[in-house]
Structures are given as structure tokens and as C-alpha cells.
């Protein structure tokens, strides 16, 4: 039996997954900052860790998947002020939209979804511990900062040297800091901003302290597996380590896992660059039945540590490939579904690929081979295996006929037009039959003539 190995960002090598408690797996993923709709690049991260949580469960682990929601942040406050609404109203609206978008991608809800505003007391407790250990100080402006140079080993995750470091994203250079690299643990209240009472005065938490406090409160430490996008390595995850391990939670995380960027024209897709599509916009342009799973297929068929490029052509290609799988399952109805026989050659190869740092390109290649064998042999048993293996990571579970026909028919009664075409062919009115086929093709409907005079159809 193969053993799951994961590339650990901290050690830069693949390592066996060994959770703190045998048989249990704690997974923490940095979730959205809910000031706007997520973009398709964000969706790649969340789809990756949905796949990871599913595979951990398939591997027999009792999984606690935690994906937090940052519902207090500078961006939320600024956007709410622009709209003239309370920050909590904006955060709630965007959190709800995030859940709706995730459902369209077939993402399973996390087991726990802590919100930062519910854990302020835990954050203040952590800050107090850091202060006692000489790692936090209150500045003249009443902000509380983490003293980076007082923690030995800072920079071990991102492999950065303190003398070469410059303040990164979300690390403001303030005159009140002792060092430009120090980062805010607590921000003093400003007029018109939300705040909470504390021993340091009214204020609100910094960004980094949120995840340290929530991960420890919900999962305990060490966290078995902590994930996020690669751009969170520094400063966010580096600062999480500093806070948690500085407070005595050593190690904070056993295995760090980071997903690569999704690019737009070979450039990182981001809201700051303005070169992004929201996931909601992308899904809105696709068939409501097929689009979510097709987008999921596109996001997962590249290895999570490899950059992929978004274009409408690559998304269409993924949809075409996915429809090929569903076509095979429509043509060969899967037999009774029991437990997966991992001794089967296809199942064994699939599991070996997934256990090799979630190597989805190789796993998908196995599914392609299996689909070919289903088409060749017409075996219901192999069709059932194809559906079951795809199901382990969230694919092929819809009714094939309904999936292939999709939701959009342009107002046409497709079956009525097919019946008219069949009648025209019987009457040898081939011109009419051909015109009906062309009419349906122009509406995105593909006809497939079968033996015995039957005709099936699907969306392009």
C-alpha cells in the first residue's frame, strides 16, 4: 500500500504525511478576506485544498478541515466606507457570495469556518503571551508590534535573510516601529473604524495574528497540514510561525503546503494588477449545469505546485475533455458501486499518483486510460470504477444525460426538433434533416446518431 507523501514547503522536500494523532488529520487553509468576490486565481487555491481534504478522507483519515474567514481587515473597512455601509454588512454579504461560488465549484463545506471577529479574545491572549516573552511591544501610537529581530530563526519558511528583507505586502513601514520589519499585532482604534476593548486600548487585530489564534483554538498545535497560495509564504505564513512559535507553540505546523499561481497571459492574476476575472463572472458565462465542474476540472488538471495559464480556450478545452468522460459514462452505464478495489491496476496507479504529492496530471492520465478501456470493452464494472475514482476528487457524479444536455437550449424544444429530423430522414427529406441539424448546432446542440435510428444530444 502506497503512503501519502506531501511536499513540505518548510523542508523543500516530499515527506510522508504523519499526523499528530494517528488516524486523524487537521487541515488549516487561509480563507478569503471578504471585501469582494474572489477571482479565479483564488478559486484555484480553494479547489486544491478541497481535493486534498477529499483525498485525506479517501485515505482513511478522520479529517477536520478548517478554512477561516477574515471578516475584519483594512480592505473591508475601506470598501464598506466607499459603499456607505457597516463593515459587518459587507463582510456578511461577501461571505455568503463566497459560499455560493464554492458550491458551484462542487467544493465541500469545511468542517469548521471560524471568523476572525469571533476570536478576538484568543488573539489578545496570544499577544499578551508574546509581550511577556519580550517579543511584542506597545508603540507610541498605541499599536502593538511583533519584534522580528528578537525571534531567532525568523525567515525559515520563506528562506529569507533578515538583513536582506524588506517589508512585504501588508507590512506598513511606520515611524512608531522599532524596526521596519516589525508587524502589527494590534492596531489602535481610529475614528469611524470598528474596534474592540483591550489592555492596550481600543483597537482591532492585525492580519497575521488571526490565523495563529484560530488555528490553535480550533485544531491545536502542531497543525498537521497548513495550506494556502504561494504568495502567503511571506509575510503571512512566516509571521504566523513567528507568533505561534514565539508564544511557545513549537512546532506550529508539521507540514506546509503552498499552491502556485494561476496566470493571465503568463502574468500573476491579482486584483492589485487589475488582470483578473472573478469566479462569479467566469461561471456566469458558462452553462449552469456543466460550468462549475468544467472549471474545477481546469483548475485541478495541472499540478498544484505548477503555474497554469487561464484563457477561455484552455477553459473550453477542459470542458470538452470532461464531456468526453461523461459521454463514456452515458454510453456504458456503470454497474453496482461497491468499495474501490485498490488492487485493480487502474485504481493502484491512480492512488500512487495521488499519494505522490497529489499528482493530478498523472492521476488524470490514468482516468483517460480507463475511459479508453471503458469505450473499448463496454464494461459496466470499469465504468463504475471510472466514476468511483473520479468521485474521490469530486468528478463524474452527475447524471451523464442531464450533464451532457446542460441547462441552456436557447428556448428550443430540442427533443421535438430531433423527432422532426428523424421523421424527415424517414421521408427521405434529407435537406430538411440537415437544416434541423445545422439549426441545433448553431444553438450549441450536438447530435449523435446511434444504431437503430436513435439520436442523442449534448451541449457543445
Short mmCIF file of C-alpha atoms in Angstrom, two decimals:
data_model
loop_
_atom_site.label_atom_id
_atom_site.label_comp_id
_atom_site.label_asym_id
_atom_site.label_seq_id
_atom_site.Cartn_x
_atom_site.Cartn_y
_atom_site.Cartn_z
CA UNK A 1 0.00 0.00 0.00
CA UNK A 2 1.43 3.38 -1.02
CA UNK A 3 1.83 6.08 1.62
CA UNK A 4 0.83 9.70 1.13
CA UNK A 5 3.82 11.99 0.62
CA UNK A 6 3.46 15.78 0.54
CA UNK A 7 5.97 18.42 -0.50
CA UNK A 8 6.70 20.36 2.69
CA UNK A 9 7.50 23.99 1.92
CA UNK A 10 9.44 24.27 5.17
CA UNK A 11 11.91 21.49 4.30
CA UNK A 12 11.64 21.76 0.49
CA UNK A 13 11.19 18.00 0.10
CA UNK A 14 8.45 15.39 -0.11
CA UNK A 15 7.77 13.77 3.24
CA UNK A 16 5.41 11.07 4.49
CA UNK A 17 2.25 12.56 5.96
CA UNK A 18 2.37 11.75 9.68
CA UNK A 19 -0.41 13.48 11.65
CA UNK A 20 -0.12 14.37 15.33
CA UNK A 21 -2.86 11.91 16.27
CA UNK A 22 -2.84 8.61 14.32
CA UNK A 23 -5.88 8.27 12.10
CA UNK A 24 -6.83 11.95 12.39
CA UNK A 25 -5.83 14.83 10.14
CA UNK A 26 -6.10 18.55 10.88
CA UNK A 27 -6.03 20.78 7.81
CA UNK A 28 -5.98 24.58 8.09
CA UNK A 29 -6.33 26.76 4.99
CA UNK A 30 -6.23 30.55 4.87
CA UNK A 31 -9.64 31.54 3.57
CA UNK A 32 -10.98 34.69 1.92
CA UNK A 33 -10.81 38.27 3.07
CA UNK A 34 -14.44 39.09 2.40
CA UNK A 35 -14.38 42.55 0.86
CA UNK A 36 -15.15 41.47 -2.73
CA UNK A 37 -15.89 38.45 -4.89
CA UNK A 38 -12.99 36.00 -5.20
CA UNK A 39 -11.18 35.79 -8.52
CA UNK A 40 -10.46 32.63 -10.48
CA UNK A 41 -6.90 32.53 -9.09
CA UNK A 42 -8.25 32.43 -5.53
CA UNK A 43 -10.59 29.66 -6.67
CA UNK A 44 -7.60 27.54 -7.66
CA UNK A 45 -6.32 27.55 -4.08
CA UNK A 46 -9.65 26.62 -2.54
CA UNK A 47 -10.27 23.91 -5.16
CA UNK A 48 -6.84 22.44 -4.50
CA UNK A 49 -7.48 22.07 -0.79
CA UNK A 50 -10.97 20.71 -1.37
CA UNK A 51 -9.23 17.99 -3.38
CA UNK A 52 -6.70 17.49 -0.58
CA UNK A 53 -9.39 17.15 2.09
CA UNK A 54 -11.31 14.66 -0.05
CA UNK A 55 -8.23 12.54 -0.66
CA UNK A 56 -7.30 12.52 3.03
CA UNK A 57 -10.77 11.14 3.76
CA UNK A 58 -10.46 8.53 0.99
CA UNK A 59 -7.13 7.57 2.59
CA UNK A 60 -8.96 6.73 5.81
CA UNK A 61 -8.28 9.81 7.92
CA UNK A 62 -10.82 11.41 10.22
CA UNK A 63 -10.37 14.91 8.80
CA UNK A 64 -11.06 18.27 10.41
CA UNK A 65 -10.84 20.78 7.58
CA UNK A 66 -10.67 24.38 8.80
CA UNK A 67 -10.91 27.30 6.37
CA UNK A 68 -11.13 30.66 8.10
CA UNK A 69 -12.90 33.83 7.03
CA UNK A 70 -11.13 37.15 7.54
CA UNK A 71 -14.06 39.44 8.26
CA UNK A 72 -12.13 42.41 9.70
CA UNK A 73 -9.36 44.00 7.65
CA UNK A 74 -8.26 47.33 6.17
CA UNK A 75 -9.71 46.41 2.78
CA UNK A 76 -13.09 45.52 4.25
CA UNK A 77 -13.26 48.78 6.15
CA UNK A 78 -12.24 50.84 3.11
CA UNK A 79 -14.71 49.12 0.79
CA UNK A 80 -17.55 49.42 3.32
CA UNK A 81 -16.83 53.13 3.75
CA UNK A 82 -16.87 53.58 -0.04
CA UNK A 83 -20.32 52.00 -0.15
CA UNK A 84 -21.57 53.75 2.94
CA UNK A 85 -22.50 50.54 4.76
CA UNK A 86 -21.32 48.91 8.03
CA UNK A 87 -18.24 46.72 7.64
CA UNK A 88 -20.14 43.72 9.07
CA UNK A 89 -22.85 44.06 6.41
CA UNK A 90 -20.28 43.99 3.61
CA UNK A 91 -18.41 41.08 5.18
CA UNK A 92 -21.59 39.03 5.61
CA UNK A 93 -22.68 39.70 2.03
CA UNK A 94 -19.32 38.73 0.56
CA UNK A 95 -19.01 35.65 2.80
CA UNK A 96 -22.40 34.48 1.55
CA UNK A 97 -21.35 35.08 -2.07
CA UNK A 98 -18.14 33.13 -1.43
CA UNK A 99 -20.11 30.12 -0.18
CA UNK A 100 -22.38 30.29 -3.23
CA UNK A 101 -19.43 30.37 -5.61
CA UNK A 102 -17.74 27.47 -3.82
CA UNK A 103 -20.91 25.40 -4.16
CA UNK A 104 -20.88 25.98 -7.94
CA UNK A 105 -17.33 24.55 -8.00
CA UNK A 106 -18.52 21.44 -6.12
CA UNK A 107 -16.38 22.36 -3.10
CA UNK A 108 -17.45 20.61 0.06
CA UNK A 109 -18.05 22.94 3.02
CA UNK A 110 -15.15 22.89 5.50
CA UNK A 111 -15.76 21.21 8.84
CA UNK A 112 -15.09 24.48 10.63
CA UNK A 113 -15.18 28.01 9.22
CA UNK A 114 -14.07 30.34 12.02
CA UNK A 115 -14.48 34.08 11.55
CA UNK A 116 -11.79 36.41 12.85
CA UNK A 117 -14.21 38.67 14.71
CA UNK A 118 -15.28 35.74 16.90
CA UNK A 119 -11.72 35.05 18.10
CA UNK A 120 -10.52 38.49 19.20
CA UNK A 121 -10.16 37.33 22.83
CA UNK A 122 -7.93 34.45 21.71
CA UNK A 123 -5.82 36.88 19.70
CA UNK A 124 -5.42 39.21 22.68
CA UNK A 125 -4.36 36.25 24.83
CA UNK A 126 -1.70 35.33 22.29
CA UNK A 127 -0.47 38.94 22.12
CA UNK A 128 -0.21 39.06 25.92
CA UNK A 129 1.92 35.90 25.91
CA UNK A 130 4.24 37.39 23.28
CA UNK A 131 4.56 40.56 25.32
CA UNK A 132 5.57 38.57 28.40
CA UNK A 133 8.22 36.79 26.36
CA UNK A 134 9.68 40.08 25.16
CA UNK A 135 8.51 39.59 21.57
CA UNK A 136 5.78 42.26 21.47
CA UNK A 137 5.81 45.92 22.38
CA UNK A 138 3.35 48.78 22.51
CA UNK A 139 4.43 51.66 20.29
CA UNK A 140 3.89 55.39 20.98
CA UNK A 141 0.93 55.39 18.57
CA UNK A 142 -0.72 52.65 20.73
CA UNK A 143 -0.29 49.96 18.08
CA UNK A 144 1.27 46.70 19.30
CA UNK A 145 4.05 45.22 17.18
CA UNK A 146 5.92 41.93 16.98
CA UNK A 147 9.67 42.40 17.36
CA UNK A 148 11.01 40.34 14.48
CA UNK A 149 14.72 40.58 15.31
CA UNK A 150 14.12 39.22 18.80
CA UNK A 151 12.97 35.85 17.45
CA UNK A 152 15.81 33.52 16.40
CA UNK A 153 15.17 31.74 13.12
CA UNK A 154 12.70 34.21 11.61
CA UNK A 155 12.52 33.63 7.85
CA UNK A 156 12.91 29.84 7.88
CA UNK A 157 9.78 29.18 5.82
CA UNK A 158 10.48 31.64 3.02
CA UNK A 159 14.28 31.19 3.34
CA UNK A 160 14.83 34.91 3.69
CA UNK A 161 17.72 36.58 5.45
CA UNK A 162 16.71 39.33 7.86
CA UNK A 163 19.40 41.67 6.61
CA UNK A 164 18.13 41.30 3.04
CA UNK A 165 14.46 41.52 3.84
CA UNK A 166 12.31 44.49 3.07
CA UNK A 167 8.80 45.00 4.38
CA UNK A 168 6.46 42.87 2.28
CA UNK A 169 2.83 43.10 1.32
CA UNK A 170 0.60 44.36 4.15
CA UNK A 171 3.67 45.25 6.27
CA UNK A 172 3.44 49.01 6.58
CA UNK A 173 6.57 50.95 7.46
CA UNK A 174 5.56 53.12 10.41
CA UNK A 175 7.69 55.58 12.33
CA UNK A 176 6.43 54.02 15.55
CA UNK A 177 8.12 50.71 14.81
CA UNK A 178 11.48 49.82 16.31
CA UNK A 179 12.36 48.05 13.07
CA UNK A 180 10.77 48.30 9.57
CA UNK A 181 10.22 44.52 9.59
CA UNK A 182 8.14 44.53 12.76
CA UNK A 183 4.48 43.85 12.05
CA UNK A 184 1.25 44.84 13.74
CA UNK A 185 -0.39 42.51 16.21
CA UNK A 186 -2.95 45.08 17.37
CA UNK A 187 -3.99 48.31 15.66
CA UNK A 188 -5.15 51.22 17.77
CA UNK A 189 -8.68 52.42 17.08
CA UNK A 190 -9.17 55.22 14.56
CA UNK A 191 -12.25 57.43 14.26
CA UNK A 192 -15.06 55.70 12.38
CA UNK A 193 -13.41 52.25 12.46
CA UNK A 194 -14.70 49.18 14.30
CA UNK A 195 -12.83 48.36 17.49
CA UNK A 196 -12.71 46.04 20.48
CA UNK A 197 -11.61 46.81 24.05
CA UNK A 198 -8.23 45.54 25.22
CA UNK A 199 -5.47 46.17 27.77
CA UNK A 200 -3.69 48.09 25.02
CA UNK A 201 -6.65 50.36 24.41
CA UNK A 202 -9.49 50.06 21.92
CA UNK A 203 -8.42 48.63 18.60
CA UNK A 204 -8.59 45.68 16.25
CA UNK A 205 -6.33 42.75 15.42
CA UNK A 206 -3.63 42.75 12.79
CA UNK A 207 -4.00 40.37 9.85
CA UNK A 208 -1.38 37.76 10.80
CA UNK A 209 -2.46 37.19 14.41
CA UNK A 210 -5.88 35.99 13.25
CA UNK A 211 -4.75 32.68 11.78
CA UNK A 212 -2.30 31.89 14.58
CA UNK A 213 -5.07 32.27 17.14
CA UNK A 214 -7.78 30.47 15.17
CA UNK A 215 -5.58 27.53 14.14
CA UNK A 216 -4.55 26.90 17.73
CA UNK A 217 -8.07 27.40 19.10
CA UNK A 218 -9.79 25.11 16.61
CA UNK A 219 -7.15 22.46 15.82
CA UNK A 220 -4.44 22.73 18.45
CA UNK A 221 -0.75 22.59 17.64
CA UNK A 222 1.16 21.33 15.87
CA UNK A 223 -1.28 21.66 13.00
CA UNK A 224 -0.84 18.63 10.76
CA UNK A 225 -1.17 20.45 7.44
CA UNK A 226 -1.41 24.19 6.78
CA UNK A 227 -2.08 25.42 3.26
CA UNK A 228 -2.56 28.47 1.12
CA UNK A 229 -1.37 30.16 -2.04
CA UNK A 230 2.36 30.60 -2.60
CA UNK A 231 2.19 34.36 -2.10
CA UNK A 232 1.19 33.78 1.53
CA UNK A 233 4.58 32.25 2.39
CA UNK A 234 5.85 35.73 3.13
CA UNK A 235 4.89 37.63 5.08
CA UNK A 236 1.68 35.98 6.28
CA UNK A 237 2.74 32.40 6.97
CA UNK A 238 6.21 33.46 8.08
CA UNK A 239 4.57 35.75 10.61
CA UNK A 240 2.14 33.06 11.74
CA UNK A 241 5.14 30.89 12.59
CA UNK A 242 6.82 33.76 14.42
CA UNK A 243 3.74 34.49 16.54
CA UNK A 244 2.83 30.90 17.36
CA UNK A 245 6.31 29.53 17.96
CA UNK A 246 7.32 32.73 19.74
CA UNK A 247 4.45 32.06 22.14
CA UNK A 248 5.69 28.52 22.75
CA UNK A 249 3.62 26.51 20.27
CA UNK A 250 6.62 24.72 18.73
CA UNK A 251 6.38 23.47 16.09
CA UNK A 252 3.35 25.43 14.95
CA UNK A 253 2.83 23.31 11.82
CA UNK A 254 4.17 19.91 10.80
CA UNK A 255 3.73 20.29 7.04
CA UNK A 256 3.30 23.47 4.99
CA UNK A 257 1.68 23.20 1.57
CA UNK A 258 1.52 26.03 -0.99
CA UNK A 259 -0.22 26.20 -4.35
CA UNK A 260 1.19 28.02 -7.37
CA UNK A 261 -0.31 31.00 -9.16
CA UNK A 262 -2.91 30.96 -11.85
CA UNK A 263 -1.66 33.36 -14.51
CA UNK A 264 -3.36 35.62 -17.02
CA UNK A 265 -1.27 35.94 -20.18
CA UNK A 266 1.68 34.48 -18.23
CA UNK A 267 1.41 37.13 -15.50
CA UNK A 268 0.16 36.50 -11.96
CA UNK A 269 -3.58 37.14 -11.77
CA UNK A 270 -4.41 39.55 -8.96
CA UNK A 271 -6.81 42.29 -8.04
CA UNK A 272 -3.91 44.69 -7.44
CA UNK A 273 -2.77 44.26 -11.06
CA UNK A 274 -6.31 44.50 -12.39
CA UNK A 275 -5.82 41.49 -14.67
CA UNK A 276 -8.37 39.17 -13.14
CA UNK A 277 -11.75 37.56 -13.70
CA UNK A 278 -13.95 36.97 -10.69
CA UNK A 279 -15.03 33.38 -10.31
CA UNK A 280 -18.62 34.62 -10.39
CA UNK A 281 -18.08 36.28 -13.78
CA UNK A 282 -16.41 33.17 -15.21
CA UNK A 283 -19.19 30.86 -14.03
CA UNK A 284 -21.79 33.32 -15.28
CA UNK A 285 -20.51 32.87 -18.83
CA UNK A 286 -20.73 29.06 -18.65
CA UNK A 287 -23.58 26.59 -18.71
CA UNK A 288 -25.04 26.38 -15.21
CA UNK A 289 -25.02 22.56 -15.26
CA UNK A 290 -21.59 21.97 -16.79
CA UNK A 291 -19.66 25.12 -15.95
CA UNK A 292 -18.82 24.54 -12.30
CA UNK A 293 -17.38 21.06 -12.79
CA UNK A 294 -15.62 22.10 -16.01
CA UNK A 295 -13.93 24.98 -14.16
CA UNK A 296 -12.98 22.62 -11.35
CA UNK A 297 -11.50 20.23 -13.95
CA UNK A 298 -9.45 23.07 -15.45
CA UNK A 299 -8.15 24.15 -12.03
CA UNK A 300 -7.07 20.65 -10.95
CA UNK A 301 -5.62 19.10 -14.07
CA UNK A 302 -2.36 20.99 -13.59
CA UNK A 303 -0.20 20.06 -10.59
CA UNK A 304 -0.96 22.34 -7.67
CA UNK A 305 2.70 23.44 -7.41
CA UNK A 306 2.92 24.33 -11.11
CA UNK A 307 1.68 27.62 -12.53
CA UNK A 308 -1.15 27.37 -15.06
CA UNK A 309 -2.44 29.94 -17.51
CA UNK A 310 -6.06 30.98 -17.71
CA UNK A 311 -7.74 31.65 -21.03
CA UNK A 312 -11.19 30.99 -22.38
CA UNK A 313 -9.62 28.47 -24.79
CA UNK A 314 -7.96 26.45 -22.01
CA UNK A 315 -11.22 26.51 -20.06
CA UNK A 316 -13.14 25.32 -23.12
CA UNK A 317 -10.62 22.53 -23.69
CA UNK A 318 -11.10 21.36 -20.09
CA UNK A 319 -14.87 21.34 -20.61
CA UNK A 320 -14.53 19.30 -23.79
CA UNK A 321 -12.36 16.75 -22.00
CA UNK A 322 -14.79 16.50 -19.11
CA UNK A 323 -17.68 15.94 -21.51
CA UNK A 324 -15.68 13.08 -23.01
CA UNK A 325 -15.71 11.32 -19.64
CA UNK A 326 -19.43 11.88 -19.21
CA UNK A 327 -20.04 10.61 -22.75
CA UNK A 328 -18.28 7.35 -21.86
CA UNK A 329 -20.44 7.02 -18.74
CA UNK A 330 -23.58 7.69 -20.76
CA UNK A 331 -22.68 5.06 -23.33
CA UNK A 332 -21.74 2.45 -20.72
CA UNK A 333 -23.95 2.58 -17.67
CA UNK A 334 -21.85 1.92 -14.54
CA UNK A 335 -22.56 -1.32 -12.73
CA UNK A 336 -23.29 -1.62 -8.99
CA UNK A 337 -20.92 0.51 -6.96
CA UNK A 338 -19.03 -1.09 -4.11
CA UNK A 339 -15.73 -0.23 -2.39
CA UNK A 340 -12.89 0.58 -4.77
CA UNK A 341 -10.64 -2.42 -5.37
CA UNK A 342 -7.26 -0.75 -4.96
CA UNK A 343 -5.56 -3.87 -6.32
CA UNK A 344 -7.05 -3.11 -9.73
CA UNK A 345 -4.25 -1.78 -11.95
CA UNK A 346 -6.06 1.47 -12.79
CA UNK A 347 -7.00 2.09 -9.16
CA UNK A 348 -3.48 1.27 -7.96
CA UNK A 349 -1.90 3.69 -10.45
CA UNK A 350 -4.42 6.39 -9.58
CA UNK A 351 -3.74 6.07 -5.86
CA UNK A 352 0.02 6.06 -6.38
CA UNK A 353 -0.27 9.31 -8.33
CA UNK A 354 -2.45 10.97 -5.70
CA UNK A 355 -0.19 9.77 -2.89
CA UNK A 356 2.78 11.30 -4.71
CA UNK A 357 2.12 14.88 -3.58
CA UNK A 358 -1.36 14.93 -5.18
CA UNK A 359 -0.03 14.44 -8.71
CA UNK A 360 -3.31 15.15 -10.51
CA UNK A 361 -1.79 15.25 -14.04
CA UNK A 362 -0.73 11.62 -13.68
CA UNK A 363 -3.98 10.69 -11.92
CA UNK A 364 -5.98 12.26 -14.77
CA UNK A 365 -3.85 10.36 -17.30
CA UNK A 366 -4.90 7.14 -15.55
CA UNK A 367 -8.54 8.23 -15.83
CA UNK A 368 -8.03 8.89 -19.54
CA UNK A 369 -6.61 5.38 -19.98
CA UNK A 370 -9.53 3.91 -18.07
CA UNK A 371 -12.04 5.86 -20.14
CA UNK A 372 -10.48 4.40 -23.28
CA UNK A 373 -10.85 0.91 -21.87
CA UNK A 374 -14.49 1.60 -20.96
CA UNK A 375 -15.17 2.74 -24.54
CA UNK A 376 -13.42 -0.34 -25.94
CA UNK A 377 -14.83 -3.05 -23.69
CA UNK A 378 -18.23 -1.53 -22.78
CA UNK A 379 -17.64 -2.95 -19.31
CA UNK A 380 -20.13 -1.74 -16.65
CA UNK A 381 -17.61 -2.72 -13.96
CA UNK A 382 -14.91 -0.50 -15.45
CA UNK A 383 -17.42 2.31 -15.92
CA UNK A 384 -18.26 2.02 -12.22
CA UNK A 385 -14.56 2.20 -11.38
CA UNK A 386 -14.14 5.30 -13.58
CA UNK A 387 -17.00 7.03 -11.78
CA UNK A 388 -15.71 5.96 -8.35
CA UNK A 389 -12.12 7.10 -8.93
CA UNK A 390 -13.30 10.43 -10.32
CA UNK A 391 -15.58 10.77 -7.32
CA UNK A 392 -12.66 10.60 -4.89
CA UNK A 393 -11.65 14.11 -6.02
CA UNK A 394 -15.06 15.48 -6.98
CA UNK A 395 -15.82 14.46 -10.57
CA UNK A 396 -18.28 12.42 -12.68
CA UNK A 397 -21.07 12.23 -10.10
CA UNK A 398 -23.83 13.97 -12.11
CA UNK A 399 -26.32 12.07 -14.27
CA UNK A 400 -24.47 11.78 -17.62
CA UNK A 401 -27.50 12.51 -19.80
CA UNK A 402 -28.50 15.59 -17.79
CA UNK A 403 -24.92 16.81 -17.62
CA UNK A 404 -24.28 16.49 -21.35
CA UNK A 405 -27.51 18.23 -22.25
CA UNK A 406 -26.73 21.10 -19.92
CA UNK A 407 -29.12 23.86 -18.97
CA UNK A 408 -29.14 26.20 -21.96
CA UNK A 409 -31.09 25.25 -25.09
CA UNK A 410 -31.83 28.74 -26.38
CA UNK A 411 -35.57 28.24 -25.96
CA UNK A 412 -35.61 25.29 -28.36
CA UNK A 413 -37.62 22.16 -27.71
CA UNK A 414 -34.62 20.02 -28.61
CA UNK A 415 -36.35 16.67 -28.47
CA UNK A 416 -39.20 17.92 -30.68
CA UNK A 417 -36.70 19.09 -33.30
CA UNK A 418 -34.89 15.74 -33.09
CA UNK A 419 -38.18 13.93 -33.65
CA UNK A 420 -38.86 16.13 -36.67
CA UNK A 421 -35.41 15.35 -38.05
CA UNK A 422 -35.95 11.60 -37.60
CA UNK A 423 -39.28 11.89 -39.43
CA UNK A 424 -37.63 13.90 -42.23
CA UNK A 425 -34.94 11.24 -42.66
CA UNK A 426 -37.57 8.52 -42.84
CA UNK A 427 -39.36 10.55 -45.52
CA UNK A 428 -36.00 10.92 -47.31
CA UNK A 429 -36.22 14.71 -46.91
CA UNK A 430 -32.53 14.93 -46.22
CA UNK A 431 -32.40 18.67 -46.87
CA UNK A 432 -34.83 19.29 -44.00
CA UNK A 433 -33.00 16.83 -41.77
CA UNK A 434 -29.72 18.59 -42.48
CA UNK A 435 -31.20 22.02 -41.84
CA UNK A 436 -32.52 20.87 -38.45
CA UNK A 437 -29.07 19.55 -37.52
CA UNK A 438 -27.50 22.88 -38.50
CA UNK A 439 -30.14 24.82 -36.57
CA UNK A 440 -29.38 22.82 -33.43
CA UNK A 441 -25.62 23.13 -33.93
CA UNK A 442 -25.93 26.90 -34.17
CA UNK A 443 -27.72 26.77 -30.79
CA UNK A 444 -24.83 24.76 -29.31
CA UNK A 445 -26.54 21.37 -29.56
CA UNK A 446 -24.53 18.42 -30.89
CA UNK A 447 -26.47 15.43 -32.27
CA UNK A 448 -25.10 11.89 -32.13
CA UNK A 449 -26.86 9.32 -34.32
CA UNK A 450 -26.87 5.83 -32.85
CA UNK A 451 -27.63 2.39 -34.27
CA UNK A 452 -31.30 1.58 -34.57
CA UNK A 453 -32.32 5.08 -35.59
CA UNK A 454 -31.80 6.65 -32.15
CA UNK A 455 -30.34 10.13 -31.74
CA UNK A 456 -28.78 11.50 -28.57
CA UNK A 457 -27.76 15.09 -27.96
CA UNK A 458 -25.43 17.11 -25.77
CA UNK A 459 -24.25 20.65 -25.32
CA UNK A 460 -21.09 21.70 -27.11
#
